């Protein structure tokens, strides 16, 4: 199994710096897909590329949305030896220290999505907290299963082959609904979903 980090990025270069610092000890290949960020953010990202030998960036000319950036990243990784893409958001909300547990879970379940289950602290807005509960309820109705404990978390491990096949033959929402739609469609396709807790700080 070969893991690569995949980080969709749009105008989050300041929190991304901390994310990359936290990821450095893992020494995993990392692809940041810049989704048409402003020049100042692109310039910072280019600086990060020079600082970390394991980091490369793909620069998209126009902002197409998180789902679009993720698809372009999966397309790029599918042409490499990568078997699993570890998606982490660029905004620094996720506790990167959970990465080892996600990798262990993926090794134990190589054909599954390892799906982050947010463990919130007191900083979470109540509207966001209860809104997620409502969304997750409707996702359970949609798939007739409770295997997707959280459909909105941006910390996941995706098996490349199954994910690339889905995104090649199916149009997935290019914007923020992407996280929900892709995991639902993969579940419909028979890909198992394994839950893994991750601390989230707003």
Short mmCIF file of N, CA and C in Angstrom, two decimals, residues 11-77:
data_model
loop_
_atom_site.label_atom_id
_atom_site.label_comp_id
_atom_site.label_asym_id
_atom_site.label_seq_id
_atom_site.Cartn_x
_atom_site.Cartn_y
_atom_site.Cartn_z
N UNK A 11 -7.23 29.78 -1.04
CA UNK A 11 -7.01 30.96 -0.20
C UNK A 11 -6.87 30.63 1.29
N UNK A 12 -6.23 29.49 1.59
CA UNK A 12 -5.99 29.11 2.99
C UNK A 12 -4.49 28.91 3.24
N UNK A 13 -3.65 29.68 2.60
CA UNK A 13 -2.22 29.42 2.69
C UNK A 13 -1.65 29.65 4.09
N UNK A 14 -2.28 30.53 4.88
CA UNK A 14 -1.76 30.77 6.24
C UNK A 14 -2.00 29.58 7.16
N UNK A 15 -3.24 29.08 7.31
CA UNK A 15 -3.41 27.86 8.12
C UNK A 15 -2.75 26.64 7.49
N UNK A 16 -2.63 26.62 6.16
CA UNK A 16 -1.98 25.50 5.50
C UNK A 16 -0.53 25.35 5.95
N UNK A 17 0.13 26.45 6.26
CA UNK A 17 1.52 26.38 6.71
C UNK A 17 1.63 25.52 7.97
N UNK A 18 0.71 25.71 8.92
CA UNK A 18 0.72 24.92 10.15
C UNK A 18 0.39 23.46 9.87
N UNK A 19 -0.53 23.23 8.94
CA UNK A 19 -0.88 21.86 8.56
C UNK A 19 0.34 21.15 8.01
N UNK A 20 1.07 21.80 7.13
CA UNK A 20 2.26 21.19 6.52
C UNK A 20 3.34 20.94 7.57
N UNK A 21 3.50 21.85 8.50
CA UNK A 21 4.49 21.65 9.58
C UNK A 21 4.14 20.40 10.39
N UNK A 22 2.85 20.21 10.66
CA UNK A 22 2.42 19.04 11.43
C UNK A 22 2.57 17.75 10.63
N UNK A 23 2.44 17.84 9.30
CA UNK A 23 2.55 16.65 8.44
C UNK A 23 3.99 16.25 8.16
N UNK A 24 4.93 17.18 8.33
CA UNK A 24 6.32 16.95 7.94
C UNK A 24 6.93 15.67 8.55
N UNK A 25 6.68 15.36 9.84
CA UNK A 25 7.31 14.16 10.40
C UNK A 25 6.86 12.85 9.74
N UNK A 26 5.73 12.85 9.06
CA UNK A 26 5.24 11.62 8.43
C UNK A 26 5.94 11.31 7.11
N UNK A 27 6.53 12.34 6.50
CA UNK A 27 7.32 12.16 5.27
C UNK A 27 6.54 11.41 4.19
N UNK A 28 5.27 11.76 4.02
CA UNK A 28 4.44 11.18 2.98
C UNK A 28 4.39 12.11 1.78
N UNK A 29 4.30 11.59 0.56
CA UNK A 29 4.09 12.47 -0.59
C UNK A 29 2.79 13.25 -0.40
N UNK A 30 2.82 14.51 -0.78
CA UNK A 30 1.65 15.37 -0.58
C UNK A 30 1.38 16.17 -1.84
N UNK A 31 0.15 16.10 -2.30
CA UNK A 31 -0.29 16.90 -3.45
C UNK A 31 -1.30 17.93 -2.95
N UNK A 32 -0.96 19.21 -3.08
CA UNK A 32 -1.90 20.29 -2.79
C UNK A 32 -2.47 20.77 -4.12
N UNK A 33 -3.79 20.71 -4.24
CA UNK A 33 -4.44 21.18 -5.47
C UNK A 33 -4.96 22.57 -5.20
N UNK A 34 -4.29 23.57 -5.78
CA UNK A 34 -4.70 24.95 -5.58
C UNK A 34 -5.83 25.29 -6.55
N UNK A 35 -6.97 25.64 -5.99
CA UNK A 35 -8.20 25.82 -6.77
C UNK A 35 -8.41 27.28 -7.15
N UNK A 36 -7.45 27.83 -7.89
CA UNK A 36 -7.58 29.20 -8.38
C UNK A 36 -7.46 30.25 -7.30
N UNK A 37 -6.54 30.05 -6.35
CA UNK A 37 -6.36 31.01 -5.25
C UNK A 37 -5.83 32.35 -5.75
N UNK A 38 -5.96 33.37 -4.89
CA UNK A 38 -5.40 34.68 -5.19
C UNK A 38 -3.88 34.57 -5.27
N UNK A 39 -3.27 35.55 -5.92
CA UNK A 39 -1.83 35.51 -6.17
C UNK A 39 -1.02 35.39 -4.89
N UNK A 40 -1.41 36.10 -3.84
CA UNK A 40 -0.64 36.06 -2.59
C UNK A 40 -0.61 34.65 -2.01
N UNK A 41 -1.72 33.93 -2.11
CA UNK A 41 -1.77 32.56 -1.59
C UNK A 41 -0.98 31.60 -2.48
N UNK A 42 -1.03 31.81 -3.78
CA UNK A 42 -0.22 30.98 -4.68
C UNK A 42 1.27 31.19 -4.40
N UNK A 43 1.64 32.43 -4.14
CA UNK A 43 3.04 32.74 -3.88
C UNK A 43 3.52 32.03 -2.61
N UNK A 44 2.68 32.04 -1.56
CA UNK A 44 3.05 31.33 -0.34
C UNK A 44 3.16 29.83 -0.60
N UNK A 45 2.22 29.28 -1.36
CA UNK A 45 2.25 27.86 -1.65
C UNK A 45 3.51 27.48 -2.42
N UNK A 46 3.94 28.33 -3.34
CA UNK A 46 5.18 28.09 -4.07
C UNK A 46 6.37 28.08 -3.12
N UNK A 47 6.33 28.92 -2.08
CA UNK A 47 7.39 28.93 -1.08
C UNK A 47 7.40 27.62 -0.29
N UNK A 48 6.22 27.12 0.04
CA UNK A 48 6.14 25.85 0.77
C UNK A 48 6.71 24.72 -0.08
N UNK A 49 6.45 24.75 -1.37
CA UNK A 49 6.99 23.72 -2.26
C UNK A 49 8.51 23.67 -2.18
N UNK A 50 9.14 24.82 -2.07
CA UNK A 50 10.59 24.87 -1.98
C UNK A 50 11.09 24.40 -0.63
N UNK A 51 10.24 24.52 0.40
CA UNK A 51 10.66 24.15 1.75
C UNK A 51 10.55 22.66 2.02
N UNK A 52 9.62 21.98 1.34
CA UNK A 52 9.35 20.56 1.61
C UNK A 52 9.54 19.74 0.34
N UNK A 53 10.49 18.83 0.38
CA UNK A 53 10.78 18.02 -0.81
C UNK A 53 9.64 17.06 -1.14
N UNK A 54 8.81 16.72 -0.15
CA UNK A 54 7.72 15.75 -0.35
C UNK A 54 6.43 16.41 -0.84
N UNK A 55 6.47 17.73 -1.00
CA UNK A 55 5.26 18.49 -1.38
C UNK A 55 5.35 18.92 -2.84
N UNK A 56 4.23 18.72 -3.56
CA UNK A 56 4.09 19.33 -4.88
C UNK A 56 2.69 19.92 -4.99
N UNK A 57 2.55 20.89 -5.84
CA UNK A 57 1.27 21.57 -5.99
C UNK A 57 0.82 21.52 -7.44
N UNK A 58 -0.50 21.41 -7.58
CA UNK A 58 -1.14 21.49 -8.89
C UNK A 58 -1.97 22.75 -8.88
N UNK A 59 -1.69 23.67 -9.81
CA UNK A 59 -2.34 24.98 -9.81
C UNK A 59 -3.43 25.02 -10.88
N UNK A 60 -4.67 25.16 -10.43
CA UNK A 60 -5.80 25.29 -11.35
C UNK A 60 -6.04 26.78 -11.61
N UNK A 61 -6.27 27.17 -12.86
CA UNK A 61 -6.37 28.60 -13.18
C UNK A 61 -7.62 29.29 -12.65
N UNK A 62 -8.72 28.53 -12.51
CA UNK A 62 -10.01 29.12 -12.12
C UNK A 62 -10.59 28.31 -10.96
N UNK A 63 -11.20 29.00 -10.00
CA UNK A 63 -11.82 28.32 -8.88
C UNK A 63 -13.02 27.50 -9.34
N UNK A 64 -12.93 26.18 -9.15
CA UNK A 64 -14.02 25.30 -9.58
C UNK A 64 -14.74 24.62 -8.45
N UNK A 65 -14.25 24.80 -7.21
CA UNK A 65 -14.88 24.17 -6.06
C UNK A 65 -14.06 23.02 -5.51
N UNK A 66 -14.33 22.69 -4.24
CA UNK A 66 -13.56 21.65 -3.56
C UNK A 66 -13.65 20.31 -4.28
N UNK A 67 -14.85 19.95 -4.72
CA UNK A 67 -15.02 18.68 -5.42
C UNK A 67 -14.22 18.62 -6.71
N UNK A 68 -14.20 19.73 -7.43
CA UNK A 68 -13.44 19.80 -8.68
C UNK A 68 -11.95 19.64 -8.39
N UNK A 69 -11.46 20.33 -7.34
CA UNK A 69 -10.05 20.22 -6.99
C UNK A 69 -9.69 18.80 -6.56
N UNK A 70 -10.58 18.18 -5.79
CA UNK A 70 -10.34 16.80 -5.36
C UNK A 70 -10.27 15.86 -6.56
N UNK A 71 -11.18 16.00 -7.49
CA UNK A 71 -11.18 15.14 -8.68
C UNK A 71 -9.89 15.28 -9.46
N UNK A 72 -9.43 16.52 -9.63
CA UNK A 72 -8.17 16.73 -10.36
C UNK A 72 -7.01 16.07 -9.61
N UNK A 73 -7.08 16.13 -8.28
CA UNK A 73 -6.04 15.48 -7.48
C UNK A 73 -6.07 13.97 -7.62
N UNK A 74 -7.26 13.39 -7.58
CA UNK A 74 -7.40 11.93 -7.75
C UNK A 74 -6.93 11.51 -9.14
N UNK A 75 -7.27 12.30 -10.16
CA UNK A 75 -6.80 12.02 -11.52
C UNK A 75 -5.27 11.97 -11.56
N UNK A 76 -4.64 12.94 -10.88
CA UNK A 76 -3.18 13.01 -10.88
C UNK A 76 -2.57 11.83 -10.13
N UNK A 77 -3.14 11.48 -8.98
CA UNK A 77 -2.59 10.39 -8.17
C UNK A 77 -2.83 9.03 -8.81
#
